[in-house]
Amino acid sequence: MTALDKLAKKHGINPTRPGIERAKVPISDQTKRKILSALHVETNPAPKCFLPSSVLKERVWGITAQLYELRSSRNWGIGDFEDLARLCEIAASWGADFVGLSPLHAPFLADPDRCSPYEPSNRRFLNPLYIAVDRVKGFKGTPGLDTILEKLRRTDLVDYSGVAKAKLQALRQVWKTRNRWSKEVLCAFRNFEQKGGAALRLHALFEALSSEMQQRGKGAGWTAWPLAYQNPDGEDVQRFESDHREEVEFHIWLQWLAHQQLSEAAARAEQARLRIGLYLDLAVGEALDGSATWSERDIYVWGASIGSPPDPWAINGQDWKLAALQPSTIAAGANSPFRKIIDETMRYAGALRIDHAAALRRLYLVPFDSTPEDGAYVEYPDAQLLRVLAEASHAHCCAVIGEDLGLVPRGLRDQLSAANILSYRILSYEKSNRGFAAPARYPRLALACVSTHDHQTMVGWWNGADIDMRLEHRLVPTDAAKEERQERERERARITRAFNAAGIALPPYKHSRREQEFMQALVVSAYRYVGQTPCVLVAARLADMTNEPRPTNVPGTSTSYPNWRPKLSIALEDIPREPLALMVAQTLATERPRKG
């Protein structure tokens, strides 16, 4: 129930009226506001989030990527903040205005194979694995390290354990030279440490303790630790901190390095004239056994985790094993838990994507001892959360995008739009039984895209690779996959008609002698199509631009597919010359030319 619904109920306005074709017809939000006004009730207009002047005047575009997937001749087998800065410069040279990334939140450094950016240890801190070690002052390479790095670069999947081992060993060597720091450097570090306060210290303490427990075979997550270490205020934890003070400071230093390098990437994006700059992502929750819940357990729901109810795509429902903030305190006070989390991401960003935007209204919680079928929706203080978002948005001059897909509560999209939160529209989702929505039917306050990290590329979708993948991993039965393939055949015909209606002609697929040329034309056509929409933002996925054969993530899988590991098939240095990437960029630059 929205704040408007609650206000209408309080003043006796019935939510429905009798109808002819239906027994009950819902009363629109507009009607509720007008009647409340007639009753002399102030409806308090929704606070509005910041929108940059560039999107108020023109339609802009950018690219999205997974930072880890970037290959380069200098990185250590995983994309890093230096690669990000370079990608921003490439995007700017194409006429783009932002580079979007999946969450950069802190993972479990002691267990680097827990690599999903959407199940972080703590959303308030950064992932040190993205530190460009070769850009850290005091780093010195060795021939032996060069051999290790060359091997890490050659893999097609990110070797998180190998990357973490190499980076942490090298960074520890640099850390040992801190007695040579200048007064200015030491002062800057201490200032960062002081500003981070207790939250930063506890996160660093968790990382040090997590590493120790992992070595003892207890696991990186605190719920498996001995009881004496599960409470950060306990005597054993305090004794550990006293005995390992330098290790705790090392992890604070890692956060400082990550902060410095991400800030530098954001500055280089601005210097390259990306008018929005970095477009970052906020995960919906944190791991149940991570730094966040260990450090501040009282602000989290305990005894239930975030998930989703049964639906046709997941008939048993889902339990995402993520911790939810308490509804009663999430937005309470000037420095609320929600404000602290979004501040830490917005400080680097020109746009912030809220994953699972339905969480602004409600979350589906699954009791620890139950299955998702036994879960329930819990309401969250949407009016307060939107007010916090708007205030932070203006404080940081940061636009907000709400991932409003899936099971979206009634009226949420209108509520988000009223707050200047951009909707999230994916080409393959914008359809009905009559066909795909014409570009003109997309909303203006939205980000439009062709594919995302949870989807196949445009070529993969056309070929039904997503259907094959679901069948291969036993996510759907054979009969259902057969029906999906038949439906995909119809969708291919519908999207071709939609392209034609928009003045975009595809070469005949069945008679194409050169499949590669057709697939390139398909990708370019898809981006021309979304480029024509009135949406203020369009995002071109880098994996589409390089025609990646493997998906980033296959929802519903955990161990059967290497989620969050595939690298791009093309090195960062070669992307500016990649024909398909250039064609997509030129198409969007033509459809959405920069005026300033």
Coordinates of C-alpha atoms in Angstrom, one line a residue:
M1 CA 0.0 0.0 0.0
T2 CA 1.5 3.3 -1.1
A3 CA 1.5 6.5 1.1
L4 CA -1.2 7.8 -1.2
D5 CA -3.3 4.7 -0.7
K6 CA -2.9 5.0 3.1
L7 CA -3.9 8.6 3.0
A8 CA -6.9 7.9 0.9
K9 CA -8.0 5.1 3.2
K10 CA -7.5 7.3 6.2
H11 CA -9.9 9.8 4.8
G12 CA -12.5 7.3 3.7
I13 CA -12.0 7.1 0.0
N14 CA -12.9 3.6 -1.3
P15 CA -10.2 2.0 -3.4
T16 CA -12.7 0.7 -6.0
R17 CA -16.0 1.7 -7.7
P18 CA -18.7 -0.6 -9.2
G19 CA -18.1 -1.3 -12.9
I20 CA -20.0 -2.8 -15.8
E21 CA -17.5 -5.3 -17.2
R22 CA -15.9 -5.8 -13.9
A23 CA -17.5 -5.9 -10.5
K24 CA -14.8 -3.6 -9.0
V25 CA -12.8 -0.9 -10.9
P26 CA -9.7 0.5 -9.1
I27 CA -9.7 4.2 -8.5
S28 CA -6.7 5.9 -10.1
D29 CA -4.1 7.7 -8.2
Q30 CA -5.0 10.9 -10.0
T31 CA -8.6 10.6 -8.8
K32 CA -7.5 9.9 -5.2
R33 CA -5.4 13.1 -5.3
K34 CA -8.2 15.2 -6.7
I35 CA -10.7 14.0 -4.2
L36 CA -8.2 14.4 -1.3
S37 CA -7.7 18.0 -2.6
A38 CA -11.5 18.5 -2.6
L39 CA -11.5 17.3 1.0
H40 CA -8.8 19.9 1.8
V41 CA -6.2 17.2 2.5
E42 CA -2.6 17.9 1.6
T43 CA -1.2 15.1 -0.5
N44 CA 2.4 16.1 -0.1
P45 CA 3.9 15.8 -3.6
A46 CA 6.5 13.1 -4.0
P47 CA 10.1 14.3 -3.7
K48 CA 11.8 14.3 -7.0
C49 CA 15.3 12.8 -7.7
F50 CA 18.0 14.8 -9.5
L51 CA 18.1 14.7 -13.3
P52 CA 21.2 16.1 -15.1
S53 CA 20.6 18.9 -17.5
S54 CA 21.9 16.8 -20.4
V55 CA 19.0 14.4 -20.2
L56 CA 16.5 17.2 -19.7
K57 CA 17.6 18.7 -23.0
E58 CA 18.4 15.6 -25.1
R59 CA 18.4 11.8 -25.3
V60 CA 21.8 10.3 -24.4
W61 CA 23.4 6.9 -24.4
G62 CA 26.2 5.0 -22.9
I63 CA 27.7 1.5 -22.5
T64 CA 27.4 -1.1 -19.8
A65 CA 29.8 -3.8 -18.8
Q66 CA 31.0 -6.1 -16.1
L67 CA 34.3 -4.7 -14.8
Y68 CA 35.8 -8.1 -14.1
E69 CA 35.2 -9.2 -17.7
L70 CA 37.6 -6.7 -19.3
R71 CA 40.7 -8.1 -20.7
S72 CA 43.8 -5.9 -21.2
S73 CA 47.5 -6.3 -21.8
R74 CA 48.3 -4.9 -18.3
N75 CA 45.6 -6.1 -15.9
W76 CA 46.1 -9.1 -13.7
G77 CA 43.5 -11.4 -15.1
I78 CA 40.5 -9.3 -14.0
G79 CA 39.3 -5.9 -15.2
D80 CA 40.4 -3.1 -12.8
F81 CA 39.9 0.6 -12.1
E82 CA 42.6 1.5 -14.6
D83 CA 40.7 -0.5 -17.2
L84 CA 37.5 1.3 -16.2
A85 CA 39.1 4.7 -16.7
R86 CA 40.3 3.6 -20.1
L87 CA 36.9 2.3 -21.0
C88 CA 35.4 5.6 -20.1
E89 CA 37.8 7.3 -22.5
I90 CA 36.8 4.9 -25.3
A91 CA 33.1 5.5 -24.6
A92 CA 33.6 9.2 -24.7
S93 CA 35.4 9.0 -28.1
W94 CA 32.3 7.3 -29.5
G95 CA 30.0 10.1 -28.2
A96 CA 28.6 8.2 -25.2
D97 CA 27.8 9.8 -21.9
F98 CA 28.1 7.1 -19.3
V99 CA 29.7 3.7 -18.5
G100 CA 27.5 1.4 -16.4
L101 CA 28.7 -1.4 -14.2
S102 CA 27.3 -4.1 -12.0
P103 CA 27.8 -3.6 -8.2
L104 CA 31.4 -2.9 -7.0
H105 CA 30.5 -3.8 -3.4
A106 CA 32.9 -5.5 -1.1
P107 CA 33.0 -9.3 -1.5
F108 CA 34.5 -12.0 0.8
L109 CA 38.2 -11.5 0.2
A110 CA 38.9 -14.7 2.1
D111 CA 36.7 -16.7 -0.2
P112 CA 37.1 -15.0 -3.6
D113 CA 35.1 -17.6 -5.5
R114 CA 32.0 -16.2 -3.9
C115 CA 32.0 -13.8 -6.8
S116 CA 28.4 -12.7 -7.4
P117 CA 28.3 -8.9 -7.3
Y118 CA 24.7 -9.2 -6.2
E119 CA 25.5 -11.2 -3.0
P120 CA 28.2 -8.9 -1.5
S121 CA 29.6 -9.0 2.0
N122 CA 29.0 -5.3 2.5
R123 CA 27.4 -2.7 0.3
R124 CA 29.1 0.2 2.0
F125 CA 32.6 -0.7 0.9
L126 CA 34.4 -1.5 -2.3
N127 CA 35.9 -4.6 -4.0
P128 CA 39.7 -4.5 -3.5
L129 CA 40.2 -7.1 -6.3
Y130 CA 39.5 -4.2 -8.7
I131 CA 42.6 -2.3 -7.5
A132 CA 45.1 -1.8 -10.3
V133 CA 48.1 -2.9 -8.4
D134 CA 50.6 -1.7 -11.0
R135 CA 49.3 1.8 -10.4
V136 CA 49.9 1.7 -6.7
K137 CA 52.9 3.7 -5.6
G138 CA 55.7 1.5 -4.4
F139 CA 54.8 -1.6 -6.3
K140 CA 57.6 -3.4 -8.0
G141 CA 57.1 -6.4 -10.2
T142 CA 59.3 -9.5 -10.6
P143 CA 59.9 -12.0 -13.4
G144 CA 58.2 -14.7 -11.4
L145 CA 55.1 -12.5 -10.9
D146 CA 55.1 -11.6 -14.6
T147 CA 54.8 -15.3 -15.4
I148 CA 51.9 -15.7 -13.0
L149 CA 50.1 -12.7 -14.4
E150 CA 50.5 -13.8 -18.0
K151 CA 48.8 -17.1 -17.1
L152 CA 46.0 -15.2 -15.3
R153 CA 45.4 -13.0 -18.4
R154 CA 45.2 -16.0 -20.8
T155 CA 42.2 -17.7 -19.0
D156 CA 38.7 -17.4 -20.6
L157 CA 37.2 -17.3 -17.1
V158 CA 38.3 -15.1 -14.3
D159 CA 40.4 -17.1 -11.8
Y160 CA 39.2 -15.3 -8.7
S161 CA 41.4 -17.3 -6.3
G162 CA 44.5 -16.9 -8.4
V163 CA 43.8 -13.2 -8.9
A164 CA 43.2 -12.6 -5.1
K165 CA 46.4 -14.5 -4.2
A166 CA 48.5 -12.5 -6.6
K167 CA 47.0 -9.1 -5.8
L168 CA 47.0 -9.6 -2.0
Q169 CA 50.6 -10.9 -1.9
A170 CA 51.8 -8.0 -4.0
L171 CA 49.8 -5.4 -2.0
R172 CA 51.2 -6.8 1.3
Q173 CA 54.7 -6.2 -0.1
V174 CA 53.8 -2.6 -0.7
W175 CA 52.1 -2.3 2.7
K176 CA 55.4 -3.3 4.3
T177 CA 57.0 -0.1 3.0
R178 CA 54.4 2.3 4.7
N179 CA 57.2 3.6 7.0
R180 CA 58.5 5.5 3.9
W181 CA 55.2 7.3 3.4
S182 CA 55.4 11.1 3.3
K183 CA 53.6 13.1 6.0
E184 CA 51.0 14.1 3.4
V185 CA 50.2 10.5 2.4
L186 CA 50.0 9.4 6.1
C187 CA 47.8 12.3 6.9
A188 CA 45.5 11.5 4.0
F189 CA 45.3 7.9 5.0
R190 CA 44.5 8.7 8.6
N191 CA 41.8 11.2 7.5
F192 CA 40.2 8.5 5.4
E193 CA 40.4 6.1 8.3
Q194 CA 38.8 8.7 10.7
K195 CA 36.0 9.5 8.2
G196 CA 35.2 5.8 7.8
G197 CA 34.7 5.5 11.5
A198 CA 33.5 2.4 13.3
A199 CA 31.9 1.0 10.2
L200 CA 35.2 0.9 8.3
R201 CA 37.1 -0.5 11.2
L202 CA 34.6 -3.3 11.7
H203 CA 34.6 -4.2 8.0
A204 CA 38.4 -4.3 8.1
L205 CA 38.3 -6.4 11.3
F206 CA 35.8 -8.7 9.7
E207 CA 38.1 -9.2 6.7
A208 CA 41.1 -10.0 9.0
L209 CA 39.0 -12.4 11.1
S210 CA 37.4 -14.0 8.0
S211 CA 40.8 -14.8 6.6
E212 CA 41.9 -16.3 9.9
M213 CA 38.7 -18.4 10.1
Q214 CA 39.0 -19.5 6.5
Q215 CA 42.6 -20.8 7.2
R216 CA 41.3 -22.7 10.3
G217 CA 38.7 -24.4 8.0
K218 CA 35.7 -22.5 9.6
G219 CA 34.7 -20.6 6.5
A220 CA 34.8 -17.0 5.5
G221 CA 31.2 -16.2 6.6
W222 CA 30.6 -15.5 10.3
T223 CA 27.6 -17.7 10.8
A224 CA 29.9 -20.8 10.7
W225 CA 32.4 -19.3 13.1
P226 CA 32.7 -20.3 16.8
L227 CA 30.2 -18.4 18.9
A228 CA 32.9 -16.4 20.6
Y229 CA 33.7 -14.7 17.3
Q230 CA 30.2 -14.1 16.1
N231 CA 29.7 -11.0 18.2
P232 CA 32.1 -8.1 17.2
D233 CA 31.9 -6.8 20.8
G234 CA 33.0 -10.0 22.3
E235 CA 36.2 -10.4 24.3
D236 CA 37.7 -12.9 21.9
V237 CA 37.1 -10.6 18.9
Q238 CA 38.6 -7.6 20.8
R239 CA 41.6 -9.7 21.7
F240 CA 42.0 -10.8 18.1
E241 CA 41.9 -7.2 17.0
S242 CA 44.5 -6.2 19.5
D243 CA 46.8 -9.0 18.3
H244 CA 46.2 -8.3 14.6
R245 CA 46.1 -4.5 14.5
E246 CA 48.4 -4.3 11.5
E247 CA 46.3 -6.8 9.5
V248 CA 43.2 -4.7 10.3
E249 CA 44.9 -1.6 9.1
F250 CA 46.0 -3.4 5.9
H251 CA 42.3 -3.9 5.0
I252 CA 41.5 -0.3 5.8
W253 CA 44.4 0.6 3.4
L254 CA 42.9 -1.6 0.7
Q255 CA 39.6 0.3 1.0
W256 CA 41.6 3.6 0.7
L257 CA 43.3 2.4 -2.4
A258 CA 40.0 1.3 -4.0
H259 CA 38.5 4.6 -3.1
Q260 CA 41.3 6.6 -4.6
Q261 CA 41.4 4.6 -7.8
L262 CA 37.6 4.6 -8.3
S263 CA 37.6 8.4 -7.6
E264 CA 40.3 8.8 -10.2
A265 CA 38.3 6.7 -12.7
A266 CA 35.3 9.0 -12.1
A267 CA 37.5 12.1 -12.6
R268 CA 38.9 10.7 -15.8
A269 CA 35.4 10.0 -17.0
E270 CA 34.5 13.7 -16.4
Q271 CA 37.8 14.8 -18.1
A272 CA 36.8 12.8 -21.1
R273 CA 33.5 14.7 -21.2
L274 CA 31.2 11.8 -20.2
R275 CA 28.3 14.0 -19.0
I276 CA 26.8 11.4 -16.7
G277 CA 30.1 9.6 -16.0
L278 CA 29.9 6.3 -14.0
Y279 CA 26.5 4.6 -13.7
L280 CA 26.8 2.3 -10.7
D281 CA 24.5 -0.4 -9.3
L282 CA 23.1 -1.1 -5.8
A283 CA 22.4 -4.7 -4.9
V284 CA 19.1 -5.4 -3.2
G285 CA 20.8 -6.9 -0.1
E286 CA 23.9 -8.4 1.4
A287 CA 25.0 -12.0 2.2
L288 CA 23.6 -13.3 5.4
D289 CA 27.0 -14.2 6.7
G290 CA 29.0 -11.1 5.6
S291 CA 30.6 -8.1 7.0
A292 CA 27.5 -6.0 7.1
T293 CA 25.3 -8.3 9.1
W294 CA 28.2 -9.2 11.5
S295 CA 29.0 -5.5 12.1
E296 CA 25.4 -4.2 12.5
R297 CA 23.1 -7.1 13.1
D298 CA 20.4 -5.1 14.8
I299 CA 19.5 -3.1 11.7
Y300 CA 18.9 -6.3 9.7
V301 CA 16.0 -8.7 9.7
W302 CA 17.2 -11.9 11.3
G303 CA 15.4 -15.2 10.8
A304 CA 14.3 -14.6 7.2
S305 CA 16.0 -13.8 3.9
I306 CA 15.0 -12.0 0.7
G307 CA 13.5 -14.1 -2.1
S308 CA 10.6 -14.2 -4.5
P309 CA 7.3 -16.2 -4.5
P310 CA 6.6 -19.0 -6.9
D311 CA 6.0 -17.9 -10.5
P312 CA 6.0 -19.6 -14.0
W313 CA 9.8 -19.1 -14.3
A314 CA 10.5 -20.6 -10.8
I315 CA 7.6 -22.7 -9.8
N316 CA 9.0 -23.3 -6.3
G317 CA 9.9 -19.7 -5.7
Q318 CA 13.4 -18.5 -4.9
D319 CA 15.4 -17.8 -1.7
W320 CA 18.2 -15.4 -2.6
K321 CA 19.9 -15.8 0.8
L322 CA 20.2 -12.1 1.2
A323 CA 19.8 -10.1 4.4
A324 CA 17.1 -7.4 4.4
L325 CA 17.3 -4.1 6.4
Q326 CA 14.6 -3.8 9.1
P327 CA 11.5 -1.9 7.7
S328 CA 11.2 0.1 11.0
T329 CA 14.7 1.6 10.9
I330 CA 15.8 1.4 7.2
A331 CA 14.9 5.1 6.5
A332 CA 14.8 6.4 10.1
G333 CA 16.8 9.5 11.0
A334 CA 18.9 11.9 9.1
N335 CA 21.7 9.3 8.8
S336 CA 19.6 6.2 8.2
P337 CA 21.0 2.8 7.2
F338 CA 19.6 3.3 3.7
R339 CA 21.1 6.8 3.3
K340 CA 24.6 5.5 4.4
I341 CA 24.5 2.7 1.8
I342 CA 23.4 4.9 -1.1
D343 CA 25.8 7.7 -0.1
E344 CA 28.8 5.3 -0.4
T345 CA 27.9 4.4 -4.1
M346 CA 26.6 7.8 -5.2
R347 CA 29.8 9.5 -4.2
Y348 CA 31.4 8.1 -7.3
A349 CA 28.4 8.1 -9.7
G350 CA 26.4 10.3 -12.0
A351 CA 23.7 7.7 -12.0
L352 CA 22.7 4.9 -9.7
R353 CA 20.6 1.8 -10.6
I354 CA 18.5 0.3 -7.8
D355 CA 18.4 -3.4 -8.3
H356 CA 14.9 -4.9 -7.6
A357 CA 13.2 -1.5 -7.2
A358 CA 10.1 -3.2 -5.9
A359 CA 12.1 -3.3 -2.6
L360 CA 11.2 0.3 -2.2
R361 CA 7.7 -0.8 -1.6
R362 CA 7.9 -4.4 -0.3
L363 CA 10.2 -7.4 0.0
Y364 CA 9.4 -11.1 -0.1
L365 CA 10.9 -12.7 3.0
V366 CA 11.5 -16.4 3.4
P367 CA 11.9 -17.8 7.0
F368 CA 15.2 -19.5 7.5
D369 CA 13.5 -22.9 8.3
S370 CA 11.0 -22.7 5.4
T371 CA 10.8 -22.9 1.7
P372 CA 9.9 -19.9 -0.6
E373 CA 6.3 -21.2 -0.8
D374 CA 6.0 -20.3 2.9
G375 CA 7.3 -16.8 2.5
A376 CA 5.4 -13.5 2.7
Y377 CA 5.6 -9.9 1.4
V378 CA 6.5 -7.3 4.0
E379 CA 5.8 -3.7 3.4
Y380 CA 8.6 -1.1 3.5
P381 CA 8.2 2.7 4.1
D382 CA 8.1 3.7 0.4
A383 CA 7.5 7.4 1.0
Q384 CA 10.4 7.7 3.4
L385 CA 12.7 5.7 1.2
L386 CA 11.9 7.8 -1.8
R387 CA 12.5 11.0 0.2
V388 CA 15.9 9.6 1.3
L389 CA 16.7 8.7 -2.3
A390 CA 15.7 12.2 -3.6
E391 CA 17.7 14.0 -0.9
A392 CA 20.9 11.9 -1.6
S393 CA 20.3 12.2 -5.3
H394 CA 20.4 16.0 -5.2
A395 CA 23.3 16.0 -2.7
H396 CA 25.4 14.0 -5.1
C397 CA 23.9 15.3 -8.4
C398 CA 23.2 11.6 -9.2
A399 CA 20.3 10.4 -11.3
V400 CA 18.4 7.3 -10.2
I401 CA 17.2 4.3 -12.2
G402 CA 14.8 1.7 -10.8
E403 CA 15.0 -1.8 -12.0
D404 CA 11.2 -2.2 -12.1
L405 CA 11.0 -5.7 -13.7
G406 CA 9.3 -8.9 -12.6
L407 CA 6.6 -8.9 -9.9
V408 CA 6.1 -5.1 -9.6
P409 CA 3.5 -3.9 -7.1
R410 CA 0.5 -2.1 -8.6
G411 CA 1.2 1.6 -9.1
L412 CA 4.9 1.4 -8.3
R413 CA 6.0 2.5 -11.8
D414 CA 3.8 5.6 -11.6
Q415 CA 5.2 6.3 -8.1
L416 CA 8.8 6.0 -9.3
S417 CA 8.1 8.1 -12.3
A418 CA 6.5 10.8 -10.1
A419 CA 9.8 10.8 -8.2
N420 CA 11.9 11.2 -11.3
I421 CA 13.3 7.7 -11.0
L422 CA 13.9 6.2 -14.4
S423 CA 12.2 3.0 -15.4
Y424 CA 14.2 0.1 -16.8
R425 CA 13.0 -1.2 -20.2
I426 CA 14.5 -4.2 -22.0
L427 CA 13.7 -4.7 -25.7
S428 CA 12.6 -8.4 -25.4
Y429 CA 10.3 -7.5 -22.4
E430 CA 8.4 -4.6 -24.1
K431 CA 5.8 -6.7 -25.9
S432 CA 2.2 -8.0 -25.8
N433 CA 0.3 -10.7 -27.7
R434 CA 0.1 -8.2 -30.6
G435 CA 3.8 -7.8 -30.9
F436 CA 6.7 -5.6 -29.7
A437 CA 6.1 -2.1 -28.5
A438 CA 6.9 0.6 -31.1
P439 CA 9.7 2.9 -30.1
A440 CA 7.3 5.8 -29.6
R441 CA 5.4 3.8 -26.9
Y442 CA 8.4 3.6 -24.5
P443 CA 8.2 6.1 -21.7
R444 CA 10.5 9.2 -21.7
L445 CA 11.7 8.8 -18.1
A446 CA 13.4 5.5 -18.7
L447 CA 16.6 3.7 -19.6
A448 CA 16.1 1.4 -22.6
C449 CA 18.5 -1.5 -23.4
V450 CA 18.7 -4.6 -25.6
S451 CA 20.1 -7.0 -23.0
T452 CA 21.5 -7.2 -19.5
H453 CA 23.8 -9.3 -17.3
D454 CA 20.9 -11.7 -16.7
H455 CA 20.1 -12.2 -20.4
Q456 CA 21.7 -13.7 -23.5
T457 CA 23.1 -11.2 -26.0
M458 CA 20.8 -10.1 -28.8
V459 CA 22.3 -12.8 -31.0
G460 CA 21.9 -15.4 -28.2
W461 CA 18.2 -14.4 -27.8
W462 CA 17.5 -14.7 -31.5
N463 CA 19.1 -18.1 -31.6
G464 CA 17.2 -19.3 -28.5
A465 CA 20.5 -19.8 -26.6
D466 CA 18.7 -18.8 -23.4
I467 CA 16.1 -21.6 -23.9
D468 CA 18.9 -24.1 -24.6
M469 CA 20.7 -23.0 -21.5
R470 CA 17.6 -23.4 -19.3
L471 CA 17.0 -26.9 -20.7
E472 CA 20.7 -27.9 -20.3
H473 CA 20.7 -26.8 -16.7
R474 CA 17.3 -28.5 -16.0
L475 CA 15.6 -25.2 -15.2
V476 CA 12.6 -26.2 -17.4
P477 CA 11.3 -29.5 -18.6
T478 CA 11.7 -30.6 -22.3
D479 CA 8.1 -29.9 -23.2
A480 CA 8.3 -26.4 -21.8
A481 CA 11.5 -25.8 -23.8
K482 CA 9.8 -27.0 -26.9
E483 CA 6.9 -24.5 -26.4
E484 CA 9.4 -21.7 -25.7
R485 CA 11.2 -22.4 -29.0
Q486 CA 8.0 -22.3 -30.9
E487 CA 7.2 -19.0 -29.2
R488 CA 10.7 -17.7 -30.0
E489 CA 10.0 -18.4 -33.6
R490 CA 6.9 -16.2 -33.4
E491 CA 8.9 -13.5 -31.5
R492 CA 11.5 -13.4 -34.2
A493 CA 8.8 -12.7 -36.8
R494 CA 7.2 -10.1 -34.6
I495 CA 10.4 -8.2 -33.9
T496 CA 11.2 -8.2 -37.6
R497 CA 7.9 -6.7 -38.3
A498 CA 8.5 -4.1 -35.5
F499 CA 11.8 -3.2 -37.0
N500 CA 10.3 -2.8 -40.4
A501 CA 7.5 -0.6 -39.0
A502 CA 10.2 1.6 -37.5
G503 CA 12.0 1.9 -40.9
I504 CA 14.7 -0.7 -40.0
A505 CA 15.1 -3.4 -42.6
L506 CA 16.8 -6.7 -41.7
P507 CA 18.3 -8.9 -44.5
P508 CA 16.3 -12.1 -44.9
Y509 CA 17.5 -14.5 -42.2
K510 CA 16.6 -17.8 -43.9
H511 CA 18.2 -16.8 -47.2
S512 CA 21.2 -15.1 -45.8
R513 CA 24.4 -16.6 -47.2
R514 CA 26.5 -14.9 -44.6
E515 CA 25.2 -15.6 -41.1
Q516 CA 27.8 -13.3 -39.5
E517 CA 26.6 -10.3 -41.5
F518 CA 23.0 -11.0 -40.6
M519 CA 23.8 -11.2 -36.9
Q520 CA 25.7 -7.9 -37.1
A521 CA 22.8 -6.3 -38.8
L522 CA 20.5 -7.8 -36.1
V523 CA 22.5 -6.2 -33.3
V524 CA 22.8 -2.9 -35.0
S525 CA 19.0 -2.9 -35.8
A526 CA 18.1 -3.6 -32.2
Y527 CA 20.2 -0.7 -31.0
R528 CA 18.8 1.6 -33.7
Y529 CA 15.3 0.6 -32.5
V530 CA 15.9 1.4 -28.9
G531 CA 17.9 4.4 -30.0
Q532 CA 14.7 5.8 -31.5
T533 CA 12.7 5.6 -28.3
P534 CA 12.0 8.8 -26.3
C535 CA 13.8 7.3 -23.3
V536 CA 16.3 9.7 -21.9
L537 CA 18.9 7.0 -21.6
V538 CA 19.9 4.1 -23.8
A539 CA 22.5 1.5 -22.6
A540 CA 24.5 -0.5 -25.1
R541 CA 25.9 -3.7 -23.5
L542 CA 29.5 -4.3 -24.3
A543 CA 28.9 -8.0 -24.6
D544 CA 26.4 -7.2 -27.5
M545 CA 29.0 -5.0 -29.1
T546 CA 31.6 -7.8 -29.1
N547 CA 29.0 -10.6 -29.7
E548 CA 30.0 -12.7 -26.8
P549 CA 29.0 -16.4 -27.1
R550 CA 28.6 -17.0 -23.3
P551 CA 26.1 -15.3 -21.0
T552 CA 27.4 -13.4 -17.9
N553 CA 24.9 -15.1 -15.6
V554 CA 22.3 -17.8 -15.9
P555 CA 19.6 -17.1 -13.2
G556 CA 18.7 -20.2 -11.3
T557 CA 22.1 -21.8 -11.5
S558 CA 24.9 -21.8 -9.0
T559 CA 27.5 -24.5 -9.6
S560 CA 26.5 -25.8 -13.0
Y561 CA 27.4 -22.7 -14.9
P562 CA 30.4 -20.3 -14.2
N563 CA 28.3 -17.3 -13.4
W564 CA 30.2 -13.9 -13.1
R565 CA 33.4 -15.4 -14.6
P566 CA 33.4 -15.2 -18.4
K567 CA 35.7 -12.6 -19.9
L568 CA 35.2 -10.7 -23.0
S569 CA 36.6 -12.4 -26.1
I570 CA 38.2 -9.1 -27.2
A571 CA 40.9 -7.1 -25.4
L572 CA 40.2 -3.6 -24.2
E573 CA 42.9 -2.2 -26.5
D574 CA 41.2 -3.8 -29.5
I575 CA 37.6 -2.7 -28.7
P576 CA 37.9 0.8 -30.4
R577 CA 38.7 -1.1 -33.7
E578 CA 36.1 -3.9 -33.3
P579 CA 33.7 -3.5 -36.3
L580 CA 30.5 -4.4 -34.5
A581 CA 31.3 -2.2 -31.6
L582 CA 32.0 0.7 -34.0
M583 CA 28.7 0.1 -35.9
V584 CA 26.6 0.1 -32.7
A585 CA 28.4 3.2 -31.4
Q586 CA 27.9 5.0 -34.7
T587 CA 24.3 4.0 -34.8
L588 CA 23.5 5.4 -31.3
A589 CA 25.6 8.5 -32.0
T590 CA 23.5 9.1 -35.1
E591 CA 20.2 8.4 -33.3
R592 CA 21.2 10.4 -30.2
P593 CA 23.7 13.0 -31.3
R594 CA 25.4 15.1 -28.7
K595 CA 24.4 18.8 -28.8
G596 CA 26.7 20.1 -26.2

